[in-house]
Amino acid sequence: MDAKLLEAIGPFKDYFEIQEDGKIKCLVNGHCFPAIRPEQIAAFVNGARFAKLKIRYDAETALTKYEPFIVVSKNFPHMLYCALTGQLLEKSLAAVKKHMGGKRFVRAKARFVTDEQDLKPEPSLREFGIILPGEEDDGKGDKSRQSKKQRKAGAAAGDEDEEMAEPDGPSEDEDSEEPALWVPPGELRGRGAKKGAKGRAG
């Protein structure tokens, strides 16, 4: 790195690396800066965003030494997963240390050392019946989407689906005792009185 770049990066040179194309990549957020614009790097490094990202990056880097017992959760990337106890943890050094000092973790680690227990892979959300947006593309998601489309098409075509018919109620009996939405009792009587008055006037 030339003198201007080093001056722009300052004490944060460990958070940047030079790419083959000559650009400067920030390891904290993966953004590449042109090497000919050190003023952009200086502005970024001195900003609040870099300070926040740096704290998170430092924490994640420090947590890698606890692998393979504590890993980043596959389902919730902002959390950690303990492969010994099967628990989700807050993504912080303090939370990891507290968890590792707990009886449950200590017992599980002792069983792991004596080959009485293996590491538990994190179950996917799909195993619990939870399908996140974007994961619907494999077989199951397509079936659920087709069934919704079929249900909508059936309702439009006038299929006699009991569940769909209930909210509409019978069309003949307009003065039914129970309205589709909750209405205060006084309001219901008032409506009936108005209808009756209209009927007499007409």
mmCIF file of N, CA, C and O in Angstrom, residues 84-130:
data_model
loop_
_atom_site.group_PDB
_atom_site.id
_atom_site.type_symbol
_atom_site.label_atom_id
_atom_site.label_comp_id
_atom_site.label_asym_id
_atom_site.label_seq_id
_atom_site.Cartn_x
_atom_site.Cartn_y
_atom_site.Cartn_z
ATOM 1 N N LEU A 84 -23.260 -29.053 21.172
ATOM 2 C CA LEU A 84 -23.249 -30.028 22.271
ATOM 3 C C LEU A 84 -24.597 -30.075 22.985
ATOM 4 O O LEU A 84 -25.099 -31.152 23.292
ATOM 5 N N THR A 85 -25.176 -28.906 23.235
ATOM 6 C CA THR A 85 -26.440 -28.865 23.981
ATOM 7 C C THR A 85 -27.652 -28.651 23.092
ATOM 8 O O THR A 85 -28.781 -28.839 23.534
ATOM 9 N N GLY A 86 -27.428 -28.226 21.837
ATOM 10 C CA GLY A 86 -28.545 -27.972 20.931
ATOM 11 C C GLY A 86 -29.262 -26.663 21.216
ATOM 12 O O GLY A 86 -30.406 -26.492 20.817
ATOM 13 N N GLN A 87 -28.595 -25.728 21.899
ATOM 14 C CA GLN A 87 -29.218 -24.465 22.261
ATOM 15 C C GLN A 87 -28.776 -23.336 21.334
ATOM 16 O O GLN A 87 -27.657 -23.347 20.824
ATOM 17 N N LEU A 88 -29.663 -22.358 21.168
ATOM 18 C CA LEU A 88 -29.322 -21.128 20.457
ATOM 19 C C LEU A 88 -28.804 -20.116 21.469
ATOM 20 O O LEU A 88 -29.313 -20.037 22.588
ATOM 21 N N LEU A 89 -27.792 -19.363 21.073
ATOM 22 C CA LEU A 89 -27.182 -18.383 21.966
ATOM 23 C C LEU A 89 -27.130 -17.026 21.294
ATOM 24 O O LEU A 89 -27.099 -16.932 20.071
ATOM 25 N N GLU A 90 -27.071 -16.004 22.113
ATOM 26 C CA GLU A 90 -26.850 -14.649 21.610
ATOM 27 C C GLU A 90 -25.448 -14.604 21.010
ATOM 28 O O GLU A 90 -24.531 -15.251 21.506
ATOM 29 N N LYS A 91 -25.284 -13.833 19.958
ATOM 30 C CA LYS A 91 -23.984 -13.776 19.281
ATOM 31 C C LYS A 91 -23.074 -12.783 19.998
ATOM 32 O O LYS A 91 -22.848 -11.665 19.529
ATOM 33 N N SER A 92 -22.589 -13.176 21.171
ATOM 34 C CA SER A 92 -21.662 -12.323 21.913
ATOM 35 C C SER A 92 -20.716 -13.200 22.720
ATOM 36 O O SER A 92 -21.059 -14.318 23.107
ATOM 37 N N LEU A 93 -19.535 -12.677 22.963
ATOM 38 C CA LEU A 93 -18.518 -13.408 23.715
ATOM 39 C C LEU A 93 -18.993 -13.695 25.137
ATOM 40 O O LEU A 93 -18.776 -14.783 25.666
ATOM 41 N N ALA A 94 -19.680 -12.726 25.737
ATOM 42 C CA ALA A 94 -20.178 -12.890 27.111
ATOM 43 C C ALA A 94 -21.178 -14.038 27.190
ATOM 44 O O ALA A 94 -21.121 -14.865 28.114
ATOM 45 N N ALA A 95 -22.088 -14.126 26.214
ATOM 46 C CA ALA A 95 -23.091 -15.194 26.207
ATOM 47 C C ALA A 95 -22.437 -16.559 26.031
ATOM 48 O O ALA A 95 -22.825 -17.541 26.671
ATOM 49 N N VAL A 96 -21.420 -16.631 25.172
ATOM 50 C CA VAL A 96 -20.716 -17.899 24.933
ATOM 51 C C VAL A 96 -19.992 -18.353 26.196
ATOM 52 O O VAL A 96 -20.076 -19.517 26.591
ATOM 53 N N LYS A 97 -19.298 -17.431 26.843
ATOM 54 C CA LYS A 97 -18.557 -17.789 28.063
ATOM 55 C C LYS A 97 -19.493 -18.238 29.169
ATOM 56 O O LYS A 97 -19.214 -19.196 29.886
ATOM 57 N N LYS A 98 -20.629 -17.551 29.299
ATOM 58 C CA LYS A 98 -21.613 -17.928 30.319
ATOM 59 C C LYS A 98 -22.156 -19.329 30.031
ATOM 60 O O LYS A 98 -22.280 -20.154 30.928
ATOM 61 N N HIS A 99 -22.479 -19.596 28.759
ATOM 62 C CA HIS A 99 -23.010 -20.905 28.369
ATOM 63 C C HIS A 99 -21.988 -22.017 28.614
ATOM 64 O O HIS A 99 -22.316 -23.075 29.129
ATOM 65 N N MET A 100 -20.733 -21.740 28.254
ATOM 66 C CA MET A 100 -19.689 -22.754 28.403
ATOM 67 C C MET A 100 -19.357 -23.034 29.874
ATOM 68 O O MET A 100 -18.807 -24.080 30.197
ATOM 69 N N GLY A 101 -19.711 -22.108 30.755
ATOM 70 C CA GLY A 101 -19.493 -22.328 32.183
ATOM 71 C C GLY A 101 -20.656 -23.046 32.856
ATOM 72 O O GLY A 101 -20.564 -23.446 34.024
ATOM 73 N N GLY A 102 -21.740 -23.239 32.113
ATOM 74 C CA GLY A 102 -22.931 -23.885 32.677
ATOM 75 C C GLY A 102 -22.777 -25.396 32.812
ATOM 76 O O GLY A 102 -22.004 -26.032 32.095
ATOM 77 N N LYS A 103 -23.542 -25.967 33.752
ATOM 78 C CA LYS A 103 -23.461 -27.414 34.027
ATOM 79 C C LYS A 103 -23.828 -28.254 32.808
ATOM 80 O O LYS A 103 -23.209 -29.273 32.535
ATOM 81 N N ARG A 104 -24.852 -27.810 32.090
ATOM 82 C CA ARG A 104 -25.313 -28.591 30.939
ATOM 83 C C ARG A 104 -24.215 -28.731 29.888
ATOM 84 O O ARG A 104 -23.978 -29.813 29.348
ATOM 85 N N PHE A 105 -23.524 -27.626 29.582
ATOM 86 C CA PHE A 105 -22.452 -27.658 28.594
ATOM 87 C C PHE A 105 -21.291 -28.511 29.091
ATOM 88 O O PHE A 105 -20.735 -29.322 28.346
ATOM 89 N N VAL A 106 -20.919 -28.344 30.372
ATOM 90 C CA VAL A 106 -19.776 -29.086 30.946
ATOM 91 C C VAL A 106 -20.044 -30.588 30.893
ATOM 92 O O VAL A 106 -19.177 -31.382 30.500
ATOM 93 N N ARG A 107 -21.279 -30.997 31.260
ATOM 94 C CA ARG A 107 -21.632 -32.428 31.214
ATOM 95 C C ARG A 107 -21.611 -32.949 29.778
ATOM 96 O O ARG A 107 -21.099 -34.033 29.504
ATOM 97 N N ALA A 108 -22.181 -32.167 28.853
ATOM 98 C CA ALA A 108 -22.215 -32.591 27.446
ATOM 99 C C ALA A 108 -20.807 -32.702 26.872
ATOM 100 O O ALA A 108 -20.503 -33.640 26.129
ATOM 101 N N LYS A 109 -19.932 -31.776 27.243
ATOM 102 C CA LYS A 109 -18.561 -31.820 26.730
ATOM 103 C C LYS A 109 -17.827 -33.036 27.289
ATOM 104 O O LYS A 109 -17.056 -33.693 26.569
ATOM 105 N N ALA A 110 -18.077 -33.371 28.551
ATOM 106 C CA ALA A 110 -17.453 -34.554 29.151
ATOM 107 C C ALA A 110 -17.910 -35.818 28.419
ATOM 108 O O ALA A 110 -17.105 -36.714 28.148
ATOM 109 N N ARG A 111 -19.205 -35.891 28.088
ATOM 110 C CA ARG A 111 -19.719 -37.049 27.332
ATOM 111 C C ARG A 111 -19.106 -37.094 25.940
ATOM 112 O O ARG A 111 -18.818 -38.160 25.408
ATOM 113 N N PHE A 112 -18.893 -35.916 25.322
ATOM 114 C CA PHE A 112 -18.300 -35.849 23.989
ATOM 115 C C PHE A 112 -16.854 -36.352 24.029
ATOM 116 O O PHE A 112 -16.421 -37.109 23.150
ATOM 117 N N VAL A 113 -16.108 -35.959 25.049
ATOM 118 C CA VAL A 113 -14.699 -36.355 25.172
ATOM 119 C C VAL A 113 -14.574 -37.866 25.348
ATOM 120 O O VAL A 113 -13.648 -38.492 24.821
ATOM 121 N N THR A 114 -15.536 -38.470 26.055
ATOM 122 C CA THR A 114 -15.492 -39.925 26.281
ATOM 123 C C THR A 114 -16.252 -40.705 25.202
ATOM 124 O O THR A 114 -16.571 -41.873 25.388
ATOM 125 N N ASP A 115 -16.568 -40.056 24.111
ATOM 126 C CA ASP A 115 -17.282 -40.666 22.973
ATOM 127 C C ASP A 115 -18.655 -41.215 23.331
ATOM 128 O O ASP A 115 -19.154 -42.135 22.682
ATOM 129 N N GLU A 116 -19.294 -40.662 24.337
ATOM 130 C CA GLU A 116 -20.656 -41.065 24.680
ATOM 131 C C GLU A 116 -21.674 -40.206 23.937
ATOM 132 O O GLU A 116 -22.858 -40.506 23.930
ATOM 133 N N GLN A 117 -21.227 -39.107 23.356
ATOM 134 C CA GLN A 117 -22.130 -38.187 22.666
ATOM 135 C C GLN A 117 -21.424 -37.595 21.459
ATOM 136 O O GLN A 117 -20.233 -37.341 21.490
ATOM 137 N N ASP A 118 -22.186 -37.422 20.389
ATOM 138 C CA ASP A 118 -21.669 -36.749 19.189
ATOM 139 C C ASP A 118 -22.180 -35.315 19.156
ATOM 140 O O ASP A 118 -23.092 -34.951 19.904
ATOM 141 N N LEU A 119 -21.597 -34.522 18.265
ATOM 142 C CA LEU A 119 -22.109 -33.170 18.057
ATOM 143 C C LEU A 119 -23.478 -33.254 17.394
ATOM 144 O O LEU A 119 -23.702 -34.076 16.512
ATOM 145 N N LYS A 120 -24.385 -32.414 17.847
ATOM 146 C CA LYS A 120 -25.747 -32.425 17.305
ATOM 147 C C LYS A 120 -25.840 -31.419 16.159
ATOM 148 O O LYS A 120 -25.636 -30.233 16.376
ATOM 149 N N PRO A 121 -26.158 -31.892 14.955
ATOM 150 C CA PRO A 121 -26.339 -30.921 13.871
ATOM 151 C C PRO A 121 -27.602 -30.099 14.132
ATOM 152 O O PRO A 121 -28.570 -30.605 14.693
ATOM 153 N N GLU A 122 -27.566 -28.847 13.743
ATOM 154 C CA GLU A 122 -28.729 -27.983 13.974
ATOM 155 C C GLU A 122 -29.883 -28.417 13.076
ATOM 156 O O GLU A 122 -29.726 -28.531 11.866
ATOM 157 N N PRO A 123 -31.039 -28.698 13.660
ATOM 158 C CA PRO A 123 -32.183 -29.102 12.819
ATOM 159 C C PRO A 123 -32.645 -27.919 11.968
ATOM 160 O O PRO A 123 -32.559 -26.772 12.398
ATOM 161 N N SER A 124 -33.106 -28.223 10.773
ATOM 162 C CA SER A 124 -33.599 -27.145 9.906
ATOM 163 C C SER A 124 -35.002 -26.756 10.348
ATOM 164 O O SER A 124 -35.706 -27.538 10.988
ATOM 165 N N LEU A 125 -35.392 -25.552 10.023
ATOM 166 C CA LEU A 125 -36.736 -25.088 10.384
ATOM 167 C C LEU A 125 -37.806 -25.926 9.697
ATOM 168 O O LEU A 125 -38.892 -26.102 10.212
ATOM 169 N N ARG A 126 -37.472 -26.465 8.520
ATOM 170 C CA ARG A 126 -38.422 -27.305 7.786
ATOM 171 C C ARG A 126 -38.827 -28.533 8.599
ATOM 172 O O ARG A 126 -39.961 -29.002 8.515
ATOM 173 N N GLU A 127 -37.883 -29.049 9.424
ATOM 174 C CA GLU A 127 -38.203 -30.209 10.264
ATOM 175 C C GLU A 127 -39.274 -29.879 11.288
ATOM 176 O O GLU A 127 -39.963 -30.756 11.787
ATOM 177 N N PHE A 128 -39.410 -28.592 11.628
ATOM 178 C CA PHE A 128 -40.451 -28.155 12.560
ATOM 179 C C PHE A 128 -41.687 -27.665 11.818
ATOM 180 O O PHE A 128 -42.607 -27.123 12.418
ATOM 181 N N GLY A 129 -41.691 -27.817 10.496
ATOM 182 C CA GLY A 129 -42.830 -27.394 9.697
ATOM 183 C C GLY A 129 -42.825 -25.924 9.347
ATOM 184 O O GLY A 129 -43.834 -25.371 8.931
ATOM 185 N N ILE A 130 -41.670 -25.247 9.525
ATOM 186 C CA ILE A 130 -41.575 -23.819 9.219
ATOM 187 C C ILE A 130 -40.876 -23.658 7.877
ATOM 188 O O ILE A 130 -39.757 -24.122 7.699
#
